[in-house]
Amino acid sequence: MSRADAISAAERYFDDGRFFADLERRVAIPTESQNPARAAALADYLESEIAESLERMGFSCTIVPNPNGKYGPFLLAERIEDRKLPTVLTYGHGDVIRGQESEWRAGLEPWKLSREGDRIYGRGTADNKGQHTINFAALETVLRTRGNLGFNIKVLLETGEEVGSPGLKTVCENHKDLLKADVLIASDGPRLQRERPTLFLGSRGALNFDMTVDLRAGGHHSGNWGGLLANPGIILAHAIASITDARGAIRVPEWRPNSLTPAVKKALADLAVENAEDWGEPDLTPAERVFGWCSFEVLAFVTGNPERPVNAIPPRASAHCQLRYVVGVDAADILPALERHLVRHGFHNVKVKQAREGFFPATRLDPDHPWVRWAEESLARTAGARPAILPNLGGSLPNDVFSETLGLPTVWVPHSYAGCSQHAPDEHLLASVARDALRLMTGLFWDLGESDARALAREKV
Ligand SMILES: [Zn+2]
């Protein structure tokens, strides 16, 4: 039996409806992690659905309760053939965001899988049930075709990703030995373009914070006091204007990364990024601006009462802001650097405070890393063309748990696309991309059992 036989078997699994049936069962379990009433569904998804499928393939499975009490459990599973073979860790999440039942188009329901043309609709089809269903099916296809995998595989499936992955880091710290591997290969998020296979190697970090100018207790009549009292809205507008120029190019020196290396530039040069406006760092390409650089955003800005303006100098102004940042920016110094910058520019009364929600560290793997080159070769062999390689996603995900806590090279192969309505009504997976992804992942897992991968794992790169 050959690689081509395995890929044909993966095509048959899709074409004869078994993929649809597997995903249909999984989508029917309403695993809303944002809804406390669904706690039983989260456990059920891991115990009866996923553990059962994995045990059929010879995995031993353990359900670990969330160390952060009120959140959903984790599934840890492993299938060891020989400790000397390469070991892969894969990850997925069984939870989804709320179903938003009343908002789906007529004829569509979040918990009932349905297909119209190239679209397979249902909550979790794109994020993330469809993606881990593809990967588990590809594994099983290789196992059935070859008779063994030729590598060891470990699975970590969480049920709290949509509420910020509570307990994920602690579970990885507590089970470091059980999760020990040579490489992480996992799937989440979108391809850069729907037809082109994509690898991404990390994610931008995100830090949300508030900037506030609070000058006095209440509003003061703008006729009697105008000219005498400072206006906090004007001060805050100028403070924000000192952070970037008028086209959004960042002026805080510490927020300008030094990590746009020739290897990163080379990977980014191959990417087509659409819909770029004339905005941001002027000397960078659109791909360099969104994947290789930081971006500062004002998400909300308020002074006075915008709904009912009155003739008064408002006492206070505030803005909720965000920095998306790449590796090469010191996360611990992001806000101190802003404070120093504001003081240098004379804005002594602008207060900066990190927001409670919305912090992700930045991660990235060198596009020239041997595991990246290996995965690129495998995908190119199956697809007949080179995949797009993103050093990191523009968005954020908890990849630091794998790259830092577990110390793994991280290779992500996303199976969704930008128009998938993830986190919205009418979420869907494209059938054409799912079928293609089954072929690619079957080829990838086939190649993991071959000698090149064994050599890579032995080098412990
Ligand atoms: Zn999500």
XYZ file of C-alpha atoms and ligand atoms in Angstrom:
462
model
C 0.000 0.000 0.000
C 1.317 3.442 -0.942
C 0.924 7.146 -0.162
C -1.355 7.423 -3.205
C -3.552 4.576 -1.859
C -3.932 6.416 1.456
C -4.903 9.654 -0.296
C -7.472 7.782 -2.444
C -8.918 6.286 0.730
C -9.234 9.798 2.199
C -11.088 10.943 -0.929
C -13.491 7.996 -0.624
C -14.096 8.818 3.067
C -15.240 12.269 1.972
C -17.080 11.261 -1.210
C -19.163 8.435 0.284
C -20.548 10.646 3.067
C -18.624 9.323 6.081
C -17.003 12.714 6.709
C -20.413 14.387 6.687
C -21.813 11.769 9.090
C -18.907 12.143 11.556
C -19.154 15.932 11.526
C -22.961 15.814 11.750
C -22.764 13.860 15.042
C -20.218 16.285 16.462
C -22.038 19.462 15.417
C -25.243 18.079 16.974
C -23.652 18.254 20.456
C -24.254 21.887 21.492
C -20.855 22.574 23.098
C -21.290 26.285 23.869
C -18.523 27.169 26.343
C -19.937 30.678 26.874
C -23.178 29.152 28.154
C -22.839 27.647 31.691
C -25.970 25.536 31.081
C -24.015 23.497 28.486
C -21.352 22.092 30.840
C -22.656 18.539 30.357
C -22.368 18.851 26.566
C -18.673 19.745 26.881
C -17.920 16.595 28.895
C -20.127 14.521 26.613
C -18.266 15.705 23.514
C -14.933 14.544 24.912
C -16.103 11.355 26.621
C -18.635 9.825 24.283
C -17.697 11.335 20.950
C -13.966 11.998 20.679
C -12.543 9.499 23.201
C -14.599 6.763 21.579
C -13.291 7.619 18.091
C -9.708 7.772 19.322
C -9.924 4.537 21.326
C -11.048 2.783 18.151
C -7.635 3.793 16.726
C -5.782 2.443 19.756
C -5.369 5.670 21.725
C -5.445 5.641 25.504
C -7.519 8.590 26.687
C -7.665 10.557 29.928
C -10.195 13.251 30.785
C -8.628 15.949 32.958
C -10.964 18.326 34.820
C -10.269 22.022 34.363
C -7.932 23.254 37.137
C -9.907 26.480 36.875
C -13.031 24.905 38.457
C -16.022 26.240 36.581
C -14.717 25.645 33.041
C -14.831 22.599 30.766
C -12.486 19.577 30.854
C -9.555 18.515 28.668
C -8.950 15.298 26.775
C -5.376 14.009 26.801
C -4.763 11.016 24.574
C -1.770 9.153 23.230
C -0.989 6.357 20.838
C 2.590 5.147 21.229
C 4.069 2.731 18.688
C 7.704 3.010 19.667
C 9.397 5.594 21.904
C 12.215 5.848 19.332
C 9.840 7.126 16.618
C 8.928 10.811 16.155
C 6.116 12.043 18.401
C 3.574 14.593 17.244
C 1.274 16.567 19.490
C -1.956 17.759 17.944
C -4.494 20.164 19.423
C -8.084 21.171 18.857
C -11.031 22.608 20.728
C -14.412 20.941 21.112
C -16.238 24.030 22.306
C -17.965 26.560 20.078
C -19.385 30.029 20.591
C -23.122 30.477 21.218
C -25.440 29.018 18.593
C -27.248 32.340 17.897
C -30.201 30.127 16.836
C -32.601 32.919 15.851
C -30.123 34.676 13.562
C -29.346 31.938 11.025
C -30.752 32.243 7.532
C -34.105 30.472 6.971
C -33.525 26.739 6.483
C -30.248 26.678 8.451
C -29.750 25.611 12.075
C -26.573 25.724 14.159
C -26.818 22.165 15.549
C -27.977 20.442 12.369
C -25.338 19.924 9.687
C -26.576 20.784 6.182
C -24.954 21.117 2.796
C -25.828 23.631 0.067
C -23.520 23.587 -2.960
C -19.944 23.892 -1.722
C -20.975 24.992 1.777
C -21.390 22.716 4.813
C -23.281 24.739 7.423
C -23.324 24.262 11.197
C -21.856 25.745 14.373
C -18.262 24.559 14.736
C -17.865 23.359 11.136
C -15.041 25.883 10.638
C -14.104 26.545 14.263
C -12.974 23.909 15.205
C -14.922 20.622 14.886
C -14.551 20.392 11.108
C -10.808 20.951 11.405
C -10.061 18.312 14.057
C -12.492 15.886 12.380
C -10.393 16.192 9.200
C -7.165 15.566 11.129
C -8.448 12.554 13.095
C -9.881 11.046 9.902
C -6.566 11.545 8.084
C -4.764 9.780 10.945
C -7.195 6.885 10.818
C -6.827 6.647 7.042
C -3.033 6.339 7.318
C -3.388 3.798 10.123
C -5.832 1.613 8.160
C -3.812 1.869 4.914
C -0.349 1.272 6.330
C -1.338 -0.968 9.232
C 0.542 1.321 11.626
C 1.324 5.052 11.739
C 5.103 4.916 11.869
C 5.095 7.649 14.553
C 3.624 8.368 17.964
C 0.724 10.760 18.332
C -0.619 12.714 21.288
C -3.840 14.697 21.372
C -4.828 17.651 23.529
C -8.434 18.746 23.079
C -9.795 21.557 25.210
C -13.357 22.796 25.725
C -12.730 26.428 26.731
C -10.977 28.049 23.766
C -13.876 30.395 23.103
C -13.709 31.709 26.672
C -9.952 32.331 26.538
C -8.568 28.805 27.186
C -8.791 28.869 31.014
C -6.555 26.217 32.572
C -4.795 25.318 29.295
C -1.404 26.581 30.436
C -1.707 24.883 33.848
C -2.691 21.573 32.242
C 0.345 21.796 29.939
C 2.593 22.582 32.900
C 1.132 19.752 35.020
C 1.289 17.181 32.212
C 4.527 18.237 30.539
C 5.841 14.660 30.393
C 2.617 13.223 29.029
C 2.550 15.946 26.333
C 6.249 15.668 25.429
C 6.653 15.630 21.625
C 8.938 16.624 18.770
C 6.542 18.977 17.002
C 3.011 20.404 17.242
C 0.907 19.948 14.117
C -2.609 21.316 14.505
C -5.390 23.051 12.598
C -7.441 26.146 13.339
C -8.226 29.403 11.617
C -8.393 30.300 7.931
C -6.232 29.737 4.897
C -4.897 32.978 3.453
C -6.715 32.203 0.189
C -9.267 29.444 -0.065
C -7.624 27.531 -2.955
C -4.101 27.607 -1.591
C -2.953 25.406 1.289
C -1.471 27.508 4.088
C 0.999 26.927 6.913
C 1.193 29.376 9.791
C 3.814 29.229 12.500
C 2.587 31.444 15.307
C 0.363 34.407 15.922
C 0.549 38.118 16.591
C 0.157 39.101 20.204
C -2.570 41.447 21.364
C -2.617 43.854 24.282
C -5.718 45.934 25.055
C -5.494 49.008 27.256
C -7.309 52.192 28.236
C -5.958 55.717 27.923
C -7.716 58.203 30.173
C -7.547 61.930 30.880
C -9.527 62.678 34.026
C -9.210 66.382 34.938
C -11.946 67.276 37.400
C -15.190 66.193 39.063
C -17.889 67.470 36.678
C -18.650 69.365 33.456
C -18.227 73.146 33.403
C -20.234 75.627 31.273
C -18.264 76.251 28.078
C -19.199 79.951 28.000
C -18.225 80.788 31.551
C -15.170 78.518 31.628
C -14.122 78.086 27.985
C -10.596 79.490 27.672
C -9.854 78.887 31.334
C -10.145 75.114 31.692
C -8.261 72.466 29.753
C -10.316 70.132 27.543
C -9.553 66.421 28.193
C -10.851 65.374 24.756
C -8.327 67.634 23.011
C -5.479 66.471 25.245
C -6.288 62.807 24.646
C -6.666 63.362 20.875
C -3.188 64.910 20.774
C -1.749 62.144 22.936
C -3.159 59.510 20.561
C -1.900 61.536 17.583
C 1.626 61.294 19.020
C 1.484 57.469 18.926
C 1.179 57.187 15.134
C 1.372 59.594 12.244
C -1.758 60.514 10.271
C -1.577 57.266 8.266
C -1.184 55.010 11.296
C 2.603 54.438 11.128
C 3.834 53.810 14.668
C 6.080 56.434 16.324
C 6.728 54.754 19.678
C 10.290 53.466 19.097
C 9.910 50.326 21.253
C 6.782 49.307 19.272
C 8.752 49.110 16.025
C 9.936 45.480 15.805
C 13.445 44.471 14.760
C 12.254 41.040 13.670
C 11.413 41.625 10.004
C 14.408 39.507 8.965
C 15.300 38.523 5.391
C 13.788 35.023 5.986
C 10.499 36.540 7.197
C 10.485 39.095 4.350
C 11.096 36.278 1.873
C 8.174 34.205 3.206
C 5.896 37.248 3.168
C 6.902 38.249 -0.384
C 5.096 35.152 -1.648
C 1.734 36.077 -0.096
C -1.100 37.826 -1.858
C -2.889 40.148 0.572
C -6.009 41.796 -0.765
C -8.035 44.806 0.363
C -5.060 46.817 1.654
C -5.663 50.547 1.948
C -2.943 53.179 1.793
C -2.340 52.894 5.522
C 0.339 51.992 8.038
C 4.119 51.801 7.680
C 4.742 53.379 4.239
C 7.837 51.383 3.243
C 6.311 47.952 3.945
C 4.232 45.733 1.673
C 0.649 44.930 2.775
C 1.741 41.412 3.862
C 4.624 42.864 5.906
C 2.253 45.325 7.598
C -0.269 42.702 8.755
C 2.041 39.733 9.452
C 5.460 41.280 10.073
C 4.726 44.492 11.948
C 2.721 45.954 14.836
C -0.532 47.835 14.464
C -2.075 50.282 16.901
C -5.854 50.700 16.941
C -8.257 53.019 18.736
C -11.258 50.721 19.282
C -13.443 53.279 21.080
C -12.981 56.931 22.069
C -15.400 58.941 24.179
C -15.646 62.352 25.844
C -18.768 64.187 27.017
C -22.043 62.545 26.018
C -22.032 61.774 22.270
C -25.787 60.975 22.247
C -26.786 64.230 23.992
C -24.031 66.849 23.654
C -24.322 69.865 25.990
C -22.454 73.176 26.168
C -20.009 72.018 28.807
C -16.326 71.234 28.933
C -16.337 67.504 29.744
C -14.328 66.472 32.790
C -12.951 63.304 31.285
C -11.981 61.538 28.056
C -11.050 57.928 27.524
C -10.051 55.624 24.689
C -9.961 51.828 24.556
C -6.910 50.925 22.490
C -5.060 47.866 21.236
C -1.617 46.972 20.050
C -1.295 43.901 17.847
C 2.371 43.027 18.036
C 4.864 40.569 16.635
C 7.815 38.698 18.093
C 10.629 41.205 18.555
C 8.582 43.555 20.744
C 9.062 43.111 24.507
C 5.508 42.438 25.761
C 6.341 43.454 29.343
C 7.607 46.817 28.096
C 4.687 47.728 25.792
C 2.823 49.917 28.300
C 5.908 51.286 30.115
C 7.277 52.301 26.685
C 4.020 54.113 25.924
C 4.145 55.905 29.283
C 7.731 57.053 28.649
C 6.708 58.214 25.173
C 3.774 60.225 26.549
C 5.937 61.887 29.190
C 8.554 62.751 26.537
C 5.797 64.474 24.561
C 4.500 66.377 27.590
C 1.311 64.360 28.183
C 1.709 64.060 31.949
C -2.006 63.694 32.694
C -2.741 60.785 30.353
C -3.156 57.579 32.378
C -2.514 54.192 30.751
C -4.007 50.982 32.172
C -4.028 47.442 30.806
C -7.552 46.133 30.153
C -8.723 43.062 32.053
C -9.465 41.077 28.889
C -7.525 40.622 25.707
C -3.925 39.642 26.282
C -2.122 37.163 24.026
C 1.656 36.778 23.715
C 3.206 36.880 20.243
C 4.799 33.721 18.818
C 6.565 32.823 15.599
C 8.709 30.031 14.245
C 11.460 30.713 11.720
C 10.065 29.903 8.235
C 13.402 28.161 7.576
C 12.950 25.794 10.551
C 13.487 22.156 9.396
C 9.984 21.085 10.500
C 8.486 23.928 8.446
C 10.513 22.950 5.381
C 9.466 19.330 5.908
C 5.740 20.224 6.155
C 6.028 22.539 3.163
C 7.516 19.710 1.060
C 4.768 17.307 2.122
C 1.912 19.719 1.310
C 3.544 20.687 -2.000
C 3.859 17.017 -2.950
C 0.140 16.394 -2.368
C -1.150 19.690 -3.797
C 1.277 20.003 -6.702
C 2.035 23.626 -5.682
C 3.812 25.398 -2.810
C 1.671 26.343 0.190
C 1.490 29.897 1.521
C 3.669 30.235 4.640
C 2.742 32.792 7.281
C 5.425 33.276 9.971
C 2.460 34.169 12.173
C -1.251 34.856 11.845
C -2.370 38.473 11.934
C -4.846 37.443 14.660
C -4.099 35.841 18.012
C -4.342 32.345 19.510
C -2.839 30.624 22.580
C 0.153 29.267 20.675
C 2.622 30.331 23.393
C 1.402 27.389 25.484
C 2.872 25.059 22.855
C 5.898 27.104 21.769
C 6.951 28.331 25.233
C 5.388 26.129 27.952
C 5.953 22.890 26.011
C 8.900 24.197 23.947
C 7.667 22.786 20.623
C 8.119 23.971 17.053
C 4.539 24.842 16.025
C 3.180 24.109 12.556
C -0.478 24.980 11.894
C -2.348 23.829 8.805
C -5.668 25.728 8.696
C -8.661 24.225 6.872
C -11.080 27.166 6.917
C -11.256 30.369 4.863
C -11.855 34.040 5.598
C -15.527 34.033 4.515
C -16.534 31.122 6.817
C -18.714 33.260 9.189
C -16.787 31.932 12.182
C -18.302 33.411 15.390
C -21.411 34.492 13.446
C -24.665 32.965 12.142
C -24.350 30.740 9.023
C -20.907 29.382 9.960
C -19.715 26.949 7.302
C -16.856 24.880 5.989
C -16.205 24.658 2.258
C -16.649 21.082 1.029
C -13.940 21.566 -1.605
C -11.448 22.784 1.018
C -12.406 20.007 3.476
C -11.813 17.341 0.826
C -8.529 18.959 -0.168
C -7.512 19.198 3.513
C -8.240 15.490 4.029
C -5.863 14.679 1.175
C -3.175 17.053 2.490
C -3.333 15.802 6.089
C -3.339 12.171 4.967
C -0.201 12.892 2.907
C 1.362 14.734 5.860
C 0.671 11.923 8.348
C 1.848 9.372 5.783
C 5.132 11.275 5.418
C 5.557 11.443 9.200
C 6.037 7.691 9.195
C 8.869 7.922 6.637
C 12.598 8.233 7.242
C 12.940 12.023 6.712
C 10.681 12.747 9.660
C 12.511 10.166 11.787
C 15.799 11.912 11.019
C 14.316 15.291 11.974
C 13.027 13.996 15.286
C 16.406 12.414 16.088
C 18.156 15.734 15.439
C 15.810 17.219 18.075
C 15.803 20.465 16.177
Zn -13.323 30.602 17.691
